[in-house]
PDB file of C-alpha atoms in Angstrom:
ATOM      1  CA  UNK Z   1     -39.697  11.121  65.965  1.00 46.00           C
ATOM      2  CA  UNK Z   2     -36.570   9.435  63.726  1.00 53.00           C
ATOM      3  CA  UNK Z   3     -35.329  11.363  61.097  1.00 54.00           C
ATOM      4  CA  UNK Z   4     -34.837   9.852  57.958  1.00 59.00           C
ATOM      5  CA  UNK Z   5     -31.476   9.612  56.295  1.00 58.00           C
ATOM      6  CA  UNK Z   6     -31.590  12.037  53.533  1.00 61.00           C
ATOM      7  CA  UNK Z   7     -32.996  14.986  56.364  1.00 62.00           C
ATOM      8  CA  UNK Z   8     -29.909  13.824  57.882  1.00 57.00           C
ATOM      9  CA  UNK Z   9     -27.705  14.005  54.902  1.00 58.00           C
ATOM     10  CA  UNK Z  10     -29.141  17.645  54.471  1.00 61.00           C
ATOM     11  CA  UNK Z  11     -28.884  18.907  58.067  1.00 58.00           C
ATOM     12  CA  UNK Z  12     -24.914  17.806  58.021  1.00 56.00           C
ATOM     13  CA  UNK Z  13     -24.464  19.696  54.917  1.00 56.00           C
ATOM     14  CA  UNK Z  14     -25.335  22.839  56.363  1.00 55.00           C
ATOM     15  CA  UNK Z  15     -23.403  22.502  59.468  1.00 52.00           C
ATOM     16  CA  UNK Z  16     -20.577  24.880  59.780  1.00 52.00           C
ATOM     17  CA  UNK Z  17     -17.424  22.494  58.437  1.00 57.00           C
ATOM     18  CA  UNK Z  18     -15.096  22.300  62.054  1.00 64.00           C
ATOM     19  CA  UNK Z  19     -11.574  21.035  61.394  1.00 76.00           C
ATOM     20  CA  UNK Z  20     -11.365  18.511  64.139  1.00 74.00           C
ATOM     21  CA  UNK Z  21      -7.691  19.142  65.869  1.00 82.00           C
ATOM     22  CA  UNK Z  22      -4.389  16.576  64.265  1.00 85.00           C
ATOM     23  CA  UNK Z  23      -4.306  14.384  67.192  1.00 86.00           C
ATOM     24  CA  UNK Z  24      -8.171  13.380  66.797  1.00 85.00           C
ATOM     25  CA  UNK Z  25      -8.264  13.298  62.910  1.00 86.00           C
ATOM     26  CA  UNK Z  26      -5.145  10.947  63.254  1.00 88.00           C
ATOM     27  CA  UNK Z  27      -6.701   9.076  65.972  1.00 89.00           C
ATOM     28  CA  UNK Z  28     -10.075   8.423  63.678  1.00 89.00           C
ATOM     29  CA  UNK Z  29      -7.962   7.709  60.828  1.00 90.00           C
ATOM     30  CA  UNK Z  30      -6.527   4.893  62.675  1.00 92.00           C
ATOM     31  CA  UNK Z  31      -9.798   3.625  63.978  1.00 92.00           C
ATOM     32  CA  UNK Z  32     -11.307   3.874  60.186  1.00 91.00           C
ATOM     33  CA  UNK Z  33      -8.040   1.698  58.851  1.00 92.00           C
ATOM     34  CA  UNK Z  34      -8.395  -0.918  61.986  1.00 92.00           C
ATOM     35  CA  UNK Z  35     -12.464  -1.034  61.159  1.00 92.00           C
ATOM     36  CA  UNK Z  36     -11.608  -1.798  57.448  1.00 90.00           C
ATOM     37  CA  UNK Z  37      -8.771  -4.371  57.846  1.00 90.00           C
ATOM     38  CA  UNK Z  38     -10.940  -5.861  60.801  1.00 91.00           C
ATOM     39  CA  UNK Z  39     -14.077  -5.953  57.939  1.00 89.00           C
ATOM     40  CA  UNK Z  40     -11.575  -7.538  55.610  1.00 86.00           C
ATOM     41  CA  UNK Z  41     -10.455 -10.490  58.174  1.00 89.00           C
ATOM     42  CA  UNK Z  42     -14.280 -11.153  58.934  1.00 90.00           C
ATOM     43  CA  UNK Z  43     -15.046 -11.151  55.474  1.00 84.00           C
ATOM     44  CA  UNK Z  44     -12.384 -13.823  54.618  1.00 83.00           C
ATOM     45  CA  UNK Z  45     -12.921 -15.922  57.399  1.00 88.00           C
ATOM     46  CA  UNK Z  46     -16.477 -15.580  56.678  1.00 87.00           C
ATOM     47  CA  UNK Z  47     -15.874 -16.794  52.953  1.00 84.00           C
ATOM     48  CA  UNK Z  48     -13.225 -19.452  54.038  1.00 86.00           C
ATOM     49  CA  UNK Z  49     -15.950 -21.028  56.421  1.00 87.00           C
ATOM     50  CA  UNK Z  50     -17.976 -21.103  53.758  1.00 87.00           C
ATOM     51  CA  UNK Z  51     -16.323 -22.402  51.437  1.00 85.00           C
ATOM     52  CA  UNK Z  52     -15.348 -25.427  54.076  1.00 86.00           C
ATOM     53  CA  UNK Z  53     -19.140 -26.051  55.195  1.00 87.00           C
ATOM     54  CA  UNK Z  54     -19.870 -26.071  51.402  1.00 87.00           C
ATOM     55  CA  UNK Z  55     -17.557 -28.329  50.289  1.00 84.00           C
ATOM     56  CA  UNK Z  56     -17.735 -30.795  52.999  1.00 86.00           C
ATOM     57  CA  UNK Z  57     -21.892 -31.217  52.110  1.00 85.00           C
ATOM     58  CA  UNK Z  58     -20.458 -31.225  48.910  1.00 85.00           C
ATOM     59  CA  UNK Z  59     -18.822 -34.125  49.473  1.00 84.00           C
ATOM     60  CA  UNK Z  60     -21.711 -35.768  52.303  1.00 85.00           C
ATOM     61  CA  UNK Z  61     -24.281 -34.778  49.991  1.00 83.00           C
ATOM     62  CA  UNK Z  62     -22.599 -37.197  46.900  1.00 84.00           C
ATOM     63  CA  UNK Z  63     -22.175 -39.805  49.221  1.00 82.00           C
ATOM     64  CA  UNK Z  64     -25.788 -39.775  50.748  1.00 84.00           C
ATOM     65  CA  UNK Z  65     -26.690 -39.522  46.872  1.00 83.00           C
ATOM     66  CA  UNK Z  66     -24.632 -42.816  46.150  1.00 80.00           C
ATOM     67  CA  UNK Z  67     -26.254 -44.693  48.649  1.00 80.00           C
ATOM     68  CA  UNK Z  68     -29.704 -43.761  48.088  1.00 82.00           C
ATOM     69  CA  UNK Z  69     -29.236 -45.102  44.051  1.00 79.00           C
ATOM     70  CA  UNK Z  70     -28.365 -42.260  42.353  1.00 78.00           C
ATOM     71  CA  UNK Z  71     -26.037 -42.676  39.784  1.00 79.00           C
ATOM     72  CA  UNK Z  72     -22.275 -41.476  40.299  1.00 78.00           C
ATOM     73  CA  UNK Z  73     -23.134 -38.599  37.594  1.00 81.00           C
ATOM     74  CA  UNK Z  74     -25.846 -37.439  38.893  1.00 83.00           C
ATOM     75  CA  UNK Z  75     -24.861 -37.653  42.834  1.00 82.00           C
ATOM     76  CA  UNK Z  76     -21.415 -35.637  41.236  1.00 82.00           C
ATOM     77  CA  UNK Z  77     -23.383 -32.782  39.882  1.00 84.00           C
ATOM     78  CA  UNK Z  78     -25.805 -32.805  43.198  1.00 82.00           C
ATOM     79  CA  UNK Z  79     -22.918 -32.266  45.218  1.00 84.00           C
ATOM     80  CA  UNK Z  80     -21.324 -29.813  42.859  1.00 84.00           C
ATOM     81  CA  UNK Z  81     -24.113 -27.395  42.459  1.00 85.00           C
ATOM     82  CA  UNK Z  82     -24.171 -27.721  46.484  1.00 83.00           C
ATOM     83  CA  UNK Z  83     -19.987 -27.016  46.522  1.00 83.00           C
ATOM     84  CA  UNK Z  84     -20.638 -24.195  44.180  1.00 85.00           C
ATOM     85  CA  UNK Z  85     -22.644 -21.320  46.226  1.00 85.00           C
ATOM     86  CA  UNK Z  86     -19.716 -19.422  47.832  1.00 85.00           C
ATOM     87  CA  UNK Z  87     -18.128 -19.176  44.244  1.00 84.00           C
ATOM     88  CA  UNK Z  88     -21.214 -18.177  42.469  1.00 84.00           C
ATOM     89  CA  UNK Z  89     -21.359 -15.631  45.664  1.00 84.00           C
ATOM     90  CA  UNK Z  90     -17.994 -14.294  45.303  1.00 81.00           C
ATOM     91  CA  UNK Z  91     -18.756 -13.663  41.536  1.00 79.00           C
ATOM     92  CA  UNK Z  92     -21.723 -11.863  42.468  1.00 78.00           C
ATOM     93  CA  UNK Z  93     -20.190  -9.886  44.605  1.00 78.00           C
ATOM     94  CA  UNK Z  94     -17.983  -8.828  42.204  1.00 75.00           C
ATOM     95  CA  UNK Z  95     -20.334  -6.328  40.921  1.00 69.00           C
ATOM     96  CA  UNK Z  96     -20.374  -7.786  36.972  1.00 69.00           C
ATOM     97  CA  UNK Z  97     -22.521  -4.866  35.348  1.00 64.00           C
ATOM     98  CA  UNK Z  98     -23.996  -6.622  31.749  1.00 64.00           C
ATOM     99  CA  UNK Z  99     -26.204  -3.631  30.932  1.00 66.00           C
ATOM    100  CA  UNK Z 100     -24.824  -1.710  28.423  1.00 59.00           C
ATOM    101  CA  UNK Z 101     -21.080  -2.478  28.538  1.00 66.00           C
ATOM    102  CA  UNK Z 102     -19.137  -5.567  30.468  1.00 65.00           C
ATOM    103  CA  UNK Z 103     -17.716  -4.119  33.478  1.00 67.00           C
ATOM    104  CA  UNK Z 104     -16.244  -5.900  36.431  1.00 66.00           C
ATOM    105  CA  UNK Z 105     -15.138  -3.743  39.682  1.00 71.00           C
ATOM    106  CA  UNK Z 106     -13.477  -6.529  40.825  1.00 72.00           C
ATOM    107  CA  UNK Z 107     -12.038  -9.099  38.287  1.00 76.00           C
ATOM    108  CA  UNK Z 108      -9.855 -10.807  41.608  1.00 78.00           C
ATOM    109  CA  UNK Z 109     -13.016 -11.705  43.237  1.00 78.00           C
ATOM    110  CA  UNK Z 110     -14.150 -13.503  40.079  1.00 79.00           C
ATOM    111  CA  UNK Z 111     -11.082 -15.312  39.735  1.00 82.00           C
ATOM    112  CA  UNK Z 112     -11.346 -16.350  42.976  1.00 82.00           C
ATOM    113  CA  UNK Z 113     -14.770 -17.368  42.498  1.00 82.00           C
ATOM    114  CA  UNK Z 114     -13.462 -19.002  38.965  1.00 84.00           C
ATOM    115  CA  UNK Z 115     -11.310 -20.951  40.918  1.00 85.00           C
ATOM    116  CA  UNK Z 116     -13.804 -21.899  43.815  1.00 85.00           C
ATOM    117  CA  UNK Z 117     -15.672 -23.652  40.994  1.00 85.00           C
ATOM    118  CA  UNK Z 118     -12.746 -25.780  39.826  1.00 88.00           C
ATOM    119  CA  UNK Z 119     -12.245 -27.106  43.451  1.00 86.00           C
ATOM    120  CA  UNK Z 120     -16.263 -27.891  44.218  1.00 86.00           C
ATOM    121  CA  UNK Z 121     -15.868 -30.003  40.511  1.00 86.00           C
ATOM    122  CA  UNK Z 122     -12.459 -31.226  41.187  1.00 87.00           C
ATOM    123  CA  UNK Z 123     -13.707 -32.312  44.792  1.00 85.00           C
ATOM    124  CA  UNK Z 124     -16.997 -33.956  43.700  1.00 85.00           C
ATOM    125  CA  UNK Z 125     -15.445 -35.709  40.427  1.00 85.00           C
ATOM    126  CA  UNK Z 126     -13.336 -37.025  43.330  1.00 85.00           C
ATOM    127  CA  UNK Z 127     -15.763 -38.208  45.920  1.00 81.00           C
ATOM    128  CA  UNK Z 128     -17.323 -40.178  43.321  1.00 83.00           C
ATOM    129  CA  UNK Z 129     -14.282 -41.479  41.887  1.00 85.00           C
ATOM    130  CA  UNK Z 130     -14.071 -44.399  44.165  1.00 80.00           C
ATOM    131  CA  UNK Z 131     -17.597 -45.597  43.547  1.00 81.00           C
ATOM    132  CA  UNK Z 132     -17.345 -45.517  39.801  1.00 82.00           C
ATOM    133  CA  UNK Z 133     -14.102 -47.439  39.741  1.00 86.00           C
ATOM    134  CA  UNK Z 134     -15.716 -50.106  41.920  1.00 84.00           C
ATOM    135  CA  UNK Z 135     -18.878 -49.999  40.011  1.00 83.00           C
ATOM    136  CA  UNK Z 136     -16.392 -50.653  37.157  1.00 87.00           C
ATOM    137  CA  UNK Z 137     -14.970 -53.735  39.150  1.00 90.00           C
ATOM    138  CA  UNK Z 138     -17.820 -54.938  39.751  1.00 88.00           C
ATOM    139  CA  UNK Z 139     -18.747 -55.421  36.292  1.00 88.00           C
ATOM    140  CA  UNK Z 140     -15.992 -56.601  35.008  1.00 91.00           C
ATOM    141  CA  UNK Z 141     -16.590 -59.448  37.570  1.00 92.00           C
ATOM    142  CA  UNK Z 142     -19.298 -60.131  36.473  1.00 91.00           C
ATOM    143  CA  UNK Z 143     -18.435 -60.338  32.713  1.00 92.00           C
ATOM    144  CA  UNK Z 144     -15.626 -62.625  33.577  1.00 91.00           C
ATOM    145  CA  UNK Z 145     -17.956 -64.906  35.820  1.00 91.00           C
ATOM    146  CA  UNK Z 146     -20.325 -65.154  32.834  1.00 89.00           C
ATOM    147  CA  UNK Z 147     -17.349 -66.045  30.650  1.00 88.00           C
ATOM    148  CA  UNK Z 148     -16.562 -68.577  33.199  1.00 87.00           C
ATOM    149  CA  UNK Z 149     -19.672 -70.468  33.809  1.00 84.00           C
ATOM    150  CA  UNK Z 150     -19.996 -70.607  30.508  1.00 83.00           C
ATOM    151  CA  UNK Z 151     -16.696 -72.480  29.420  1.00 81.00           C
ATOM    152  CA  UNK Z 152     -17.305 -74.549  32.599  1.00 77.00           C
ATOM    153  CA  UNK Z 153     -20.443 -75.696  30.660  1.00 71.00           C
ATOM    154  CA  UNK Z 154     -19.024 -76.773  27.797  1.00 69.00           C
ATOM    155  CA  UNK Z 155     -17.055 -78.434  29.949  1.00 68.00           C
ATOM    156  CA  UNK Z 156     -19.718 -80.272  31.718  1.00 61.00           C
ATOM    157  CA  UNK Z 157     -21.544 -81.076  28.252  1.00 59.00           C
ATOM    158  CA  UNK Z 158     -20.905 -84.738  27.141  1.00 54.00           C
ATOM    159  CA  UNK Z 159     -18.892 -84.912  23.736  1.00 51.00           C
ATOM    160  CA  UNK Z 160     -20.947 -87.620  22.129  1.00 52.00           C
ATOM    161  CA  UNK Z 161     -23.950 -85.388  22.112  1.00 55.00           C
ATOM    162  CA  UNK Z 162     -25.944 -87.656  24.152  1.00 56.00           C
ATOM    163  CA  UNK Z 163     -27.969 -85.547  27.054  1.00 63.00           C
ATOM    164  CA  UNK Z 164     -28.058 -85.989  30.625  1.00 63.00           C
ATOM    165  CA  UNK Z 165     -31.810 -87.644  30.325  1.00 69.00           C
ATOM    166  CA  UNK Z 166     -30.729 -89.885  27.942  1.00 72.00           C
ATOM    167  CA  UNK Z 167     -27.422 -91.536  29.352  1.00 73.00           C
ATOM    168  CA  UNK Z 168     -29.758 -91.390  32.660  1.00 76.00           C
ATOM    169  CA  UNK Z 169     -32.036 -93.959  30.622  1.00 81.00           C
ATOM    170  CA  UNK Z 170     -29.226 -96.047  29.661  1.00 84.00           C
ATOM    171  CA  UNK Z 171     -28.035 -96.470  33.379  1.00 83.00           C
ATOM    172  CA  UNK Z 172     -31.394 -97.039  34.812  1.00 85.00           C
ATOM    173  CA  UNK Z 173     -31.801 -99.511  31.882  1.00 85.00           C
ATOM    174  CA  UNK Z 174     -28.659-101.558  32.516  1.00 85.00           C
ATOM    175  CA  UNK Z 175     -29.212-101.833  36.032  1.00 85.00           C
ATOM    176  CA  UNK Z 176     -32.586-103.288  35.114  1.00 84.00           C
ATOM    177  CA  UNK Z 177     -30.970-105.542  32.673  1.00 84.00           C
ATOM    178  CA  UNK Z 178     -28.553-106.757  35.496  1.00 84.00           C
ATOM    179  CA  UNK Z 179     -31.309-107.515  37.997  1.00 84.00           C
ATOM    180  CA  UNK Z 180     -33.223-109.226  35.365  1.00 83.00           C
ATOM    181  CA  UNK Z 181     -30.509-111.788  34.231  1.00 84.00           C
ATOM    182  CA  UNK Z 182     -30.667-114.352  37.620  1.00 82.00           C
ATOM    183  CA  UNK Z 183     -33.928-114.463  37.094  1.00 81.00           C
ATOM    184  CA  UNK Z 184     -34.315-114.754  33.374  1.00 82.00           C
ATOM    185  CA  UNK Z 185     -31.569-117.235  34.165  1.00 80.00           C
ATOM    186  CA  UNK Z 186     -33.698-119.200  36.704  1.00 80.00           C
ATOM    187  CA  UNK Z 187     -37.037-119.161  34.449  1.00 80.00           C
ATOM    188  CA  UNK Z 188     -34.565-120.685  31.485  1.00 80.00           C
ATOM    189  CA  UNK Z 189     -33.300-123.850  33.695  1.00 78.00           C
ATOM    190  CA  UNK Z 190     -36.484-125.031  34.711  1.00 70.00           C
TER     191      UNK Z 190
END
């Protein structure tokens, strides 16, 4: 039968207190400080990792977005909110208490995770940088080919206000008229 952990907290309270000799208190001391700093390393590798998976969907995720239609805005803040877990868990972790007073344990981790934030918006305002200024290009093109086409047809109009259909009449006319002379000319002589 497993104990459970506060019949364990209460049977090592009454055991008689042994002082452990220098050489092994030293030796567990060193073994606690390598566990910690070995903690700390996995912990910041853990976070860097992250932070890199994060921010690289971040910045597939706004892509993928783009193509699919989305608008650069919203494909931006898709990718952001995406970019922005590992600060929103670093500022978690930071153990902000908003009961009765504001109290931070650890006001580096939300800095950290301030500045986590800044780099997911700084990275997705970037990825869709590109696309907006070509979007931009794009319709500026377009504006100046409508400008274009439009001077070309008042160009093309004819400046004595006669229309196509009309001077079409005229030539179709005149070639009739030309065809008809020999023989008006013939029906005459006789």
């Amino acid at each position: 039968m497993l104990l459970d952990t506060d019949e364990i907290d209460q049977q090592q309270d009454f055991l008689p207190t042994q002082t452990l000799p220098r050489e092994y208190q030293d030796y567990l001391d060193r073994l606690e400080k390598d566990y910690l700093s070995a903690c700390a390393t996995f912990t910041l590798i853990r976070n860097f990792l992250l932070t890199l998976t994060a921010n690289s969907a971040n910045i597939s995720l706004c892509l993928l977005a783009i193509d699919f239609g989305l608008g650069t805005m919203s494909a931006g803040l898709l990718g952001f909110s995406l970019g922005s877990i590992p600060a929103m868990i670093d500022i978690g972790e930071a153990g902000i208490d908003l009961s009765s007073e504001y109290k931070v344990r650890d006001i580096s981790r939300v800095v950290f995770g301030c500045s986590k934030l800044i780099a997911s918006a700084g990275i997705s305002w970037n990825t869709t940088q590109e696309y907006r200024l070509i979007m931009q290009y794009a319709h500026d093109s377009i504006q100046a080919f409508e400008v274009e086409v439009k001077n070309y047809e008042i160009k093309v109009q004819p400046t004595d206000g006669l229309t196509i259909n009309l001077q079409l009449q005229i030539v179709i006319g005149a070639s009739l008229l030309l065809t008809a002379i020999p023989v008006i000319f013939k029906l005459l002589r006789r």
